[in-house]
GROMACS .gro file of C-alpha atoms in nm:
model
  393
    1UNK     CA    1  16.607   4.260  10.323
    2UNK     CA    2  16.321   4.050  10.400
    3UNK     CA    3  16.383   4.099  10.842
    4UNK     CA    4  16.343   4.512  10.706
    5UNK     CA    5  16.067   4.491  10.529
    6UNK     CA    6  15.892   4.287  10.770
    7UNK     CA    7  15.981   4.561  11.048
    8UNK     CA    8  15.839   4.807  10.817
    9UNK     CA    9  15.494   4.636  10.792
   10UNK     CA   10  15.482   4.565  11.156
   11UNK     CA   11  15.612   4.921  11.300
   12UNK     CA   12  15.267   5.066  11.151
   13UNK     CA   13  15.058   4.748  11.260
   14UNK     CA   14  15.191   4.815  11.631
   15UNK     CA   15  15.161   5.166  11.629
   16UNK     CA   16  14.750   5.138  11.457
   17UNK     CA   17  14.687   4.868  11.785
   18UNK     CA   18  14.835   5.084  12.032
   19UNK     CA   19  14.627   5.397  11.890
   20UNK     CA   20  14.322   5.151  11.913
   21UNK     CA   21  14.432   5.040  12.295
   22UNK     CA   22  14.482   5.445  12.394
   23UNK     CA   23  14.097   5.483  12.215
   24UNK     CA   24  13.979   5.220  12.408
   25UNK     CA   25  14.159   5.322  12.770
   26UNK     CA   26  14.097   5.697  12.728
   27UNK     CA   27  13.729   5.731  12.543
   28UNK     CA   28  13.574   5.387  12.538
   29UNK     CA   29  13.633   5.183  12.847
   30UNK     CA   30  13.382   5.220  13.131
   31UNK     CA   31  13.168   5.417  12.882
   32UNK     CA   32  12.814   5.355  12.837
   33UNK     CA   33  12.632   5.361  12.500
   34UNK     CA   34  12.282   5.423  12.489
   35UNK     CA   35  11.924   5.387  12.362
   36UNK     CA   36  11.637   5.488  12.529
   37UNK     CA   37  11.270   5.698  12.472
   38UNK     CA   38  10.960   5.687  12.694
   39UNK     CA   39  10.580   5.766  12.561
   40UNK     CA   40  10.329   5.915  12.811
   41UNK     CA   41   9.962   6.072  12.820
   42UNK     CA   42  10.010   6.449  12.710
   43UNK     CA   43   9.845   6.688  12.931
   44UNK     CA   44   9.455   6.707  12.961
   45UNK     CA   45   9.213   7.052  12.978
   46UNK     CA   46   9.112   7.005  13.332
   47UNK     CA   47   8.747   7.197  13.187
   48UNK     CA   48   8.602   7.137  12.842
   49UNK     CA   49   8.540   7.454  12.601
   50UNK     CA   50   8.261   7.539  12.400
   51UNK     CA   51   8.171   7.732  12.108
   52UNK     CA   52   7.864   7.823  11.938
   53UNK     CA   53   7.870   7.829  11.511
   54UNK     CA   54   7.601   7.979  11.272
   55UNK     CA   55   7.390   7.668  11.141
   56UNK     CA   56   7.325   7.632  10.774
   57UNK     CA   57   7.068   7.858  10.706
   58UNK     CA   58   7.401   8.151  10.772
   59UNK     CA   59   7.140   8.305  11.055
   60UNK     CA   60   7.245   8.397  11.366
   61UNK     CA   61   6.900   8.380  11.534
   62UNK     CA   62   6.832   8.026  11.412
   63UNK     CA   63   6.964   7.735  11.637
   64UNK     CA   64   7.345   7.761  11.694
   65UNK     CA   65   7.531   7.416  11.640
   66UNK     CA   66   7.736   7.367  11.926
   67UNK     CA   67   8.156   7.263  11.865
   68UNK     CA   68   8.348   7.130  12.115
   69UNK     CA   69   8.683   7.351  12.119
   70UNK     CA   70   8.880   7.211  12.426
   71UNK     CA   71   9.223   7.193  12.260
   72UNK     CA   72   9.390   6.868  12.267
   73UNK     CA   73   9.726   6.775  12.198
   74UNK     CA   74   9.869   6.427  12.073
   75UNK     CA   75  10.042   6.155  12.321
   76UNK     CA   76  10.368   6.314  12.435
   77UNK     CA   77  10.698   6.081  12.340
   78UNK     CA   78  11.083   6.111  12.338
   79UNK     CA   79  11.366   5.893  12.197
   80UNK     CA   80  11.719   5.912  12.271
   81UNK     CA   81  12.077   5.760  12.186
   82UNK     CA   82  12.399   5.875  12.296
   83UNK     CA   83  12.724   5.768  12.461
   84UNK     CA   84  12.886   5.896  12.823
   85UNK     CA   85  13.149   5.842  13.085
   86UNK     CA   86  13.091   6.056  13.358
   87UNK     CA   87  13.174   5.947  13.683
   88UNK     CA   88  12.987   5.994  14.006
   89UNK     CA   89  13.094   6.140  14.357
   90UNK     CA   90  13.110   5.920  14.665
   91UNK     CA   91  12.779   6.052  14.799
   92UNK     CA   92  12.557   6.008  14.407
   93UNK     CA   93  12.413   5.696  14.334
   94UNK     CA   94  12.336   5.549  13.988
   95UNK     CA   95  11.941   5.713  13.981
   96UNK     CA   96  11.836   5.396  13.751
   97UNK     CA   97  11.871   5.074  13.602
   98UNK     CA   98  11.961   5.237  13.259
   99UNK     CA   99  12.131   5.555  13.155
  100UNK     CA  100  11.861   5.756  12.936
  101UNK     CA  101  12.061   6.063  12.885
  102UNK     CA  102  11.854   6.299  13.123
  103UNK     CA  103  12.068   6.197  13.443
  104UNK     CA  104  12.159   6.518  13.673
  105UNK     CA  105  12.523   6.486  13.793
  106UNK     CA  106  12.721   6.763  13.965
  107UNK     CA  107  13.030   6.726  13.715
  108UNK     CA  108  12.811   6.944  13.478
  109UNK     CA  109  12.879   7.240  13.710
  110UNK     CA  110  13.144   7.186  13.904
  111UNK     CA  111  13.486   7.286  13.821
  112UNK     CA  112  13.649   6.986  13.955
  113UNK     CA  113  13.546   6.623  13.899
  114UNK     CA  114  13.549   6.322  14.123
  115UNK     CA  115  13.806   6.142  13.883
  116UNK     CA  116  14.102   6.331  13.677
  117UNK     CA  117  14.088   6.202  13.336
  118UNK     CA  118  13.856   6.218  13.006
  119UNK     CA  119  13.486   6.244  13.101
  120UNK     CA  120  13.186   6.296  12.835
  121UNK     CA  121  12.834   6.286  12.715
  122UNK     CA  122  12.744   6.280  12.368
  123UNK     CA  123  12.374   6.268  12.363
  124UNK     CA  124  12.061   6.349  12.091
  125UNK     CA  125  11.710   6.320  12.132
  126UNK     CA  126  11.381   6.435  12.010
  127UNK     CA  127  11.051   6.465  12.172
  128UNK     CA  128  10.688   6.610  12.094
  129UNK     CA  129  10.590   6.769  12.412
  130UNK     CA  130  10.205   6.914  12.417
  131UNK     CA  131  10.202   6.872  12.068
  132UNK     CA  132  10.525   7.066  11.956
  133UNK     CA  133  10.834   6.875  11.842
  134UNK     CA  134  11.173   6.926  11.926
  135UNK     CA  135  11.520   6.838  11.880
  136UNK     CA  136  11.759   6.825  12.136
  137UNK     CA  137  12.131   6.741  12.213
  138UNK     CA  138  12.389   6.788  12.493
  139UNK     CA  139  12.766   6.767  12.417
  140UNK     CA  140  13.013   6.751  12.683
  141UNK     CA  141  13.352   6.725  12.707
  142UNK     CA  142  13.577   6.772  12.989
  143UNK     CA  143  13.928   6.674  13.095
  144UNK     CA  144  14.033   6.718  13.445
  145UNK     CA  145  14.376   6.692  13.562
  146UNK     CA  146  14.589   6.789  13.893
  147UNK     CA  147  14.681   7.151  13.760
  148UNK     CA  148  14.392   7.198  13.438
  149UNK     CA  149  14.075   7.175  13.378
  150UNK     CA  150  13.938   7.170  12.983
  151UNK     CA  151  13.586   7.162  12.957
  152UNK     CA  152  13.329   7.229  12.606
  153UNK     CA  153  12.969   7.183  12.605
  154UNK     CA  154  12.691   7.285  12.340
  155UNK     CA  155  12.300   7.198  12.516
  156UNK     CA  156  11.962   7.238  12.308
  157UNK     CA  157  11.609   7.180  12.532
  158UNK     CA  158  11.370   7.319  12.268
  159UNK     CA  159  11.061   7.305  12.569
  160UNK     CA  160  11.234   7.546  12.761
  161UNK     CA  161  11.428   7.762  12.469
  162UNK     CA  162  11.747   7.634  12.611
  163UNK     CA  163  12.041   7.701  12.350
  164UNK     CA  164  12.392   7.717  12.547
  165UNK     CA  165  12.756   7.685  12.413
  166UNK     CA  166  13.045   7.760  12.629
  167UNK     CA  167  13.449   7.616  12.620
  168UNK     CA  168  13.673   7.667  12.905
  169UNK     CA  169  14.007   7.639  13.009
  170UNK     CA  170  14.155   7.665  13.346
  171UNK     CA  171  14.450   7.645  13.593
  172UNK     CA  172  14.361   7.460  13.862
  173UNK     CA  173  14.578   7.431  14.162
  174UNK     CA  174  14.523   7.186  14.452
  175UNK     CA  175  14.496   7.344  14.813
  176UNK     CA  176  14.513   6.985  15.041
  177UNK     CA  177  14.308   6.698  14.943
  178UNK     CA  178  13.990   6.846  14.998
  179UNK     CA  179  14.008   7.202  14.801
  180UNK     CA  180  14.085   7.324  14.485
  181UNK     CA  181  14.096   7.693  14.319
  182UNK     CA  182  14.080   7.759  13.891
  183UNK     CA  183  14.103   8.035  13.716
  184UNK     CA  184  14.116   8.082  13.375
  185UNK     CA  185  13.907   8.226  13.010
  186UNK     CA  186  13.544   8.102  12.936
  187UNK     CA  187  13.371   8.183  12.589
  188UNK     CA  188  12.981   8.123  12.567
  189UNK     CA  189  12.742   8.222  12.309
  190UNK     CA  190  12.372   8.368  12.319
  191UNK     CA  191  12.122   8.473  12.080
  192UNK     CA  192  11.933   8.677  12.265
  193UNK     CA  193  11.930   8.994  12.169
  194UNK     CA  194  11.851   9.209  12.517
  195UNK     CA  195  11.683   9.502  12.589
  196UNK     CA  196  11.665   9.526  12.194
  197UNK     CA  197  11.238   9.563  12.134
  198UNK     CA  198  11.234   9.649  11.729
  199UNK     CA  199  10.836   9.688  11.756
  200UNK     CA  200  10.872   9.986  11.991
  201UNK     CA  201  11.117  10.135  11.786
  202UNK     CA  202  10.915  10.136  11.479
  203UNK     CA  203  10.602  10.254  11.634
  204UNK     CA  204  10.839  10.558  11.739
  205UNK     CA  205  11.052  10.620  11.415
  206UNK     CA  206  10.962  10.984  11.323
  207UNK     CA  207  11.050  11.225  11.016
  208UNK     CA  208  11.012  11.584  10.913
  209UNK     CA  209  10.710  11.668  10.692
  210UNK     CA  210  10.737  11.925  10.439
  211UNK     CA  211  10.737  12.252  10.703
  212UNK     CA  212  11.074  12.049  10.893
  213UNK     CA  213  10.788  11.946  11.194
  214UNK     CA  214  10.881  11.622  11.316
  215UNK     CA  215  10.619  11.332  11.289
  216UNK     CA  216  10.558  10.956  11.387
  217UNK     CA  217  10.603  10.813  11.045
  218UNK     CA  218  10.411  10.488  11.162
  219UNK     CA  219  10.064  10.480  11.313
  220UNK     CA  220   9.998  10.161  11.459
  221UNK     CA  221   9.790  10.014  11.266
  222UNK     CA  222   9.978  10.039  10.936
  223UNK     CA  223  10.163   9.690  11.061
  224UNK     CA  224   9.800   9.506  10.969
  225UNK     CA  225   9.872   9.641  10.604
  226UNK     CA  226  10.242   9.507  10.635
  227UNK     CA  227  10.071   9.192  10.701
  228UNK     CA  228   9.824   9.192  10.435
  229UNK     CA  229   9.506   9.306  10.645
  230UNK     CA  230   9.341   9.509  10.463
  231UNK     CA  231   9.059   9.807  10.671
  232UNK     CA  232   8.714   9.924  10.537
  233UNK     CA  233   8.525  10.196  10.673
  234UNK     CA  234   8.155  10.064  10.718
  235UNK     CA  235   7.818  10.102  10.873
  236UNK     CA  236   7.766   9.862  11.157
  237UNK     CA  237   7.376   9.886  11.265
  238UNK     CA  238   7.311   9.691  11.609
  239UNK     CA  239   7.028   9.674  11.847
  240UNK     CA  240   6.848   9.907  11.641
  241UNK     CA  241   7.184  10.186  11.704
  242UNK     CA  242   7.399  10.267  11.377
  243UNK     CA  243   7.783  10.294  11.441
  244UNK     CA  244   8.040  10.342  11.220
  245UNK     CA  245   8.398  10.210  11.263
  246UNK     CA  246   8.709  10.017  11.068
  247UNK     CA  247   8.596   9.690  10.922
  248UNK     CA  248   8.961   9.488  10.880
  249UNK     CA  249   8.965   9.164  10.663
  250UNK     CA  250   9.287   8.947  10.609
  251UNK     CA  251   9.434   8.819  10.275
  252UNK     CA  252   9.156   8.592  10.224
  253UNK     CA  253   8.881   8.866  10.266
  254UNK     CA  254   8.759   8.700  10.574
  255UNK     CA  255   8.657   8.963  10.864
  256UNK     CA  256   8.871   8.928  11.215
  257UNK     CA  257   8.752   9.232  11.364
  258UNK     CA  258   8.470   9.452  11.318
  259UNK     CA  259   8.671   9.786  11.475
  260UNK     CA  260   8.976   9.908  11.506
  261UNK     CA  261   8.944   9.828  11.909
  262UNK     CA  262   8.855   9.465  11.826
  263UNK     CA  263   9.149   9.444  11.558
  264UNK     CA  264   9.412   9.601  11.831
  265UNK     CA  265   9.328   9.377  12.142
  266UNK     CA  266   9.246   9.042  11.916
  267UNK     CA  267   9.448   9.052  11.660
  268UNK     CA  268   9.734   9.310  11.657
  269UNK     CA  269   9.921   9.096  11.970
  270UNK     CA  270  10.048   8.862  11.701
  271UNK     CA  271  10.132   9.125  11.449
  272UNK     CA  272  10.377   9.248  11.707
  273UNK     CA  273  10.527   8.918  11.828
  274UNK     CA  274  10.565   8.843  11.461
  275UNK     CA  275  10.737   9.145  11.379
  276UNK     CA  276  10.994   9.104  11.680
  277UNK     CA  277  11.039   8.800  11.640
  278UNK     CA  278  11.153   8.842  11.252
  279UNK     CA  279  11.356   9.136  11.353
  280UNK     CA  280  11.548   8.923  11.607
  281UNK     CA  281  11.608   8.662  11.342
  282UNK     CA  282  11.785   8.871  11.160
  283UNK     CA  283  12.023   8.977  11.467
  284UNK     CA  284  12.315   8.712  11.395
  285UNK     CA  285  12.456   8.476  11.776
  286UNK     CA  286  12.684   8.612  11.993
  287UNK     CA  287  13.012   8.502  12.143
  288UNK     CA  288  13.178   8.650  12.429
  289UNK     CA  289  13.499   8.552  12.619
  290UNK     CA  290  13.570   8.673  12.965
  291UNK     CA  291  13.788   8.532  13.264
  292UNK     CA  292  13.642   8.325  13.503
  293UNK     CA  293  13.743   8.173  13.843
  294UNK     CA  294  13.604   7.921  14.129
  295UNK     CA  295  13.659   7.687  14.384
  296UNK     CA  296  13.549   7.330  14.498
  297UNK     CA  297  13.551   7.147  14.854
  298UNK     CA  298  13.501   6.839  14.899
  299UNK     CA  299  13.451   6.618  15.192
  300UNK     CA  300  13.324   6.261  15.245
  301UNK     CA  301  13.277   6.012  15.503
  302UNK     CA  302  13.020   5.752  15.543
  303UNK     CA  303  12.810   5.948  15.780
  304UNK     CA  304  12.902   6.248  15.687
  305UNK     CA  305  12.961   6.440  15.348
  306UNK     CA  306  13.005   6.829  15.211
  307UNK     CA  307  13.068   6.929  14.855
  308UNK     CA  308  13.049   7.301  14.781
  309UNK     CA  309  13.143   7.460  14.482
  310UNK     CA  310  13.156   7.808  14.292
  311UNK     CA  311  13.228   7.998  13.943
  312UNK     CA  312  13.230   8.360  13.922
  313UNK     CA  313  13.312   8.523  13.546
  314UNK     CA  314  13.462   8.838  13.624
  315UNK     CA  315  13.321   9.185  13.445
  316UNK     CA  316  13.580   9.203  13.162
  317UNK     CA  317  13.362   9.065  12.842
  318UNK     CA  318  13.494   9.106  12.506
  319UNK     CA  319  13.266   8.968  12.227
  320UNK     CA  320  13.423   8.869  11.961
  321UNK     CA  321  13.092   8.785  11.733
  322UNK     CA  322  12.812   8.912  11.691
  323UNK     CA  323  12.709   9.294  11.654
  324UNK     CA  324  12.831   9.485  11.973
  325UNK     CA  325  12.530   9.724  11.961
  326UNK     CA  326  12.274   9.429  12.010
  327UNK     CA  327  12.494   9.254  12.279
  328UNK     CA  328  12.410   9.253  12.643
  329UNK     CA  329  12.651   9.495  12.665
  330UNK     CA  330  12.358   9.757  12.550
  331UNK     CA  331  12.108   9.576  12.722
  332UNK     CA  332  12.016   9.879  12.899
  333UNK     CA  333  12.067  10.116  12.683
  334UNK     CA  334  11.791  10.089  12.370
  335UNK     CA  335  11.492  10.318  12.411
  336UNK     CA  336  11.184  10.418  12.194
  337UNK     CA  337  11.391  10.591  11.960
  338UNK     CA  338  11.656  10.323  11.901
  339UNK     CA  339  12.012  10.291  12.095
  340UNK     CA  340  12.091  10.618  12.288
  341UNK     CA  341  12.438  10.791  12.107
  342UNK     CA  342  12.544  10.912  12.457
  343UNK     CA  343  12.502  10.549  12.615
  344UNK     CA  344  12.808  10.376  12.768
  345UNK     CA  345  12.816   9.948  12.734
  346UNK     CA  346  12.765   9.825  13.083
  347UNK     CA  347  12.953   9.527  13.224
  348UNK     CA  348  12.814   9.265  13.386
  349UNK     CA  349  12.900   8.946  13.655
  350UNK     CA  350  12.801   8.579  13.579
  351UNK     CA  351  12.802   8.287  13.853
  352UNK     CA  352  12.695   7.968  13.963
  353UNK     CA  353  12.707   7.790  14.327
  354UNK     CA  354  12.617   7.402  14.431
  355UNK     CA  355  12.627   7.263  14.771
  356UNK     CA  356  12.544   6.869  14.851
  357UNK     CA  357  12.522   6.810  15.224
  358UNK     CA  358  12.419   6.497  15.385
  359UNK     CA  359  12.428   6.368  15.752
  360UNK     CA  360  12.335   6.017  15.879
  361UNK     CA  361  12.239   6.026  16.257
  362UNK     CA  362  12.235   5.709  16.287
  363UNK     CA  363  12.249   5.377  16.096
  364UNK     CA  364  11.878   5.446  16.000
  365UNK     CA  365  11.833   5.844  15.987
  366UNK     CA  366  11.942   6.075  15.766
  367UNK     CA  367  11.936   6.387  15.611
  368UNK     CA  368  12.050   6.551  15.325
  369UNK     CA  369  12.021   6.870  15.114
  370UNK     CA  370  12.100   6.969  14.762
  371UNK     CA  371  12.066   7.310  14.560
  372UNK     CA  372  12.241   7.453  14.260
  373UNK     CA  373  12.167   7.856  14.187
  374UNK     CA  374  12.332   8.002  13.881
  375UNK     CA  375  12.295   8.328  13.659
  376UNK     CA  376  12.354   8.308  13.359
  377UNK     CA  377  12.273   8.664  13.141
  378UNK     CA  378  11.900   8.740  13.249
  379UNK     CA  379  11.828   8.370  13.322
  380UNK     CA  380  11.850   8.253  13.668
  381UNK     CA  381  11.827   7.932  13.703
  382UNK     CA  382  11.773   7.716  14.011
  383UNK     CA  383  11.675   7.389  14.197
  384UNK     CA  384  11.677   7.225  14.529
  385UNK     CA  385  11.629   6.898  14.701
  386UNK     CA  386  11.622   6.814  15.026
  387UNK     CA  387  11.456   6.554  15.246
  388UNK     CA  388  11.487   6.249  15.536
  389UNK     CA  389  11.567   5.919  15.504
  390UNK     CA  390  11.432   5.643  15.712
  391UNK     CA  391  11.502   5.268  15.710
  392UNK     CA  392  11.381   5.005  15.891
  393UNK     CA  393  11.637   4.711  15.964
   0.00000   0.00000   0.00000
């Protein structure tokens, strides 16, 4: 009895340290944990601005005090933490000392990696950049293995409006040592809502009146009153002329404009970003899945290396969240007076190349070249490097 029960208190034991060992072997080992930030001068006005306020007497011919209005924005800062195990190709070199979290690495975007196994970034950060904060993150995830690839990644960068989600999964099948096809189903999610302007489609909402003749139902400048400006006709004398135009005043009674012209050029820009801008919020994400295939090569010798890649997602989306009519789908197809009833949802094609060349002459020269183009929605995205290396022995 007691050899059983001590077999039963050690099968568990065994079984909790080899779950700890497969932890360790599969997530933790060669992984790097993190904590980094970095503080720097924010950006400067390269001219200083000037403005000229009524002194106290509330005279506008007496001396004007004079107000410095050249905008200036606090020191820009970010701090990170985060843990990853990603691992480089033959041809990338550690960029650093330290891992920060804002490395650039080609396993992001191509379908293969340069190891099979568990690879990942779990990374958070926030920044104030020109005065605005943010928070950002990047989660990836991906598993390559001889016939499958699994990948997941979510990626905030506030600065930019960056806000991407997208899990794969994928065949992959082996052509040689050097080349590799996938294929398989991707699902991302946006928030845009394209082609969709709500502002234009208010301004040209229109009704009956009481003989059944169609009118616009909202003038343009019934959006100030939506917003709590308020319009007064009144005598404006100047230069010894007397006009008469639209006094507006916000909540506060303060004047902003003293016509309507003044009201729709310096004020009324807002009034429609605002209103967009609401109306979007209330437009819920999207998902869409659609299938999705691409190829790597890669090549390396000392002197010589090539790795080219490609995804292409095929025009066969299905969303399956969010409101169809407000997907890119319709993109092209809202108008003035809303989203045409005879319009047919368009499909579309999504991709992304990379190429990293390099080429050493000679023990001392080289050359090298790297670019990665992708299109992602209406956002095309895109950067190259390229350059010559000399070294002196």
């Amino acid at each position: 009895m007691k050899k059983l029960l001590l077999i039963l208190l050690l099968v568990p034991t065994l079984a909790n340290a080899q779950f700890l060992k497969d932890v360790y072997k599969d997530f933790l080992k060669y992984g790097t944990v993190y904590v980094a930030g970095d503080i720097s001068n924010s950006i400067e006005a390269g001219e200083q601005k000037f403005v000229l306020r009524t002194n106290d007497d509330g005279s506008i011919y007496s001396i004007p005090r004079i107000e410095n209005s050249t905008e200036k924005f606090p020191y820009d800062y970010r701090y990170s933490i985060g843990i990853r195990k990603l691992a480089r190709f033959d041809y990338e070199r550690k960029p650093k000392n330290f891992y920060d979290g804002n490395e650039s690495q080609l396993v992001y975007a191509a379908p293969s990696s340069a190891i099979q196994g568990l690879e990942y970034q779990l990374h958070y950060e926030e920044e104030r950049w020109r005065g605005v904060n943010f928070k950002n993150h990047r989660v990836f995830i991906k598993h390559t293995g001889k016939y499958h690839i699994v990948k997941l990644e979510s990626r905030a960068v506030g600065k930019i409006n960056l806000n991407y989600k997208s899990a794969e999964l994928r065949g992959r099948l082996p052509i040689g040592k050097k080349f590799s096809i996938s294929a398989g189903v991707i699902a991302r999610g946006h928030e845009r809502a394209y082609g969709y302007n709500p502002f234009e489609i208010w301004l040209n909402e229109m009704a009956p009146d009481d003989n059944g003749v169609p009118y616009y139902t909202n003038p343009w400048y019934t959006l100030g009153f939506e917003y709590g400006y308020i319009d007064k006709y009144a005598e404006t004398i100047s230069e010894g002329k007397t006009t008469y135009d639209w006094i507006w005043k916000d909540r506060d009674g303060n004047i902003v404009a003293n016509t309507d012209l003044e009201f729709r050029e310096e004020v009324f820009p807002s009034l429609i970003n605002r209103y967009n801008r609401e109306a979007w919020n209330l437009v819920d994400p999207f998902i869409d899945v659609a299938p999705i295939v691409g190829f790597d090569f890669y090549h390396y010798k000392n002197n010589f290396w090539l790795h080219t890649f490609g995804n292409y997602i095929l025009p066969y989306h299905q969303y399956v969240k969010g409101d169809q009519d407000f997907s890119y789908l319709n993109r092209n197809n809202w108008g003035a007076g809303g989203l045409r009833k005879d319009s047919t949802p368009a499909q579309w094609t999504d991709f992304s190349v990379g190429t990293a060349i390099g080429f050493k002459a000679t023990k001392t020269l080289g050359f090298f070249i790297e670019g990665e183009y992708a299109k992602n929605w209406d956002s095309r995205l895109f950067q190259t490097t390229f350059g010559i290396n000399f070294t002196f022995n």
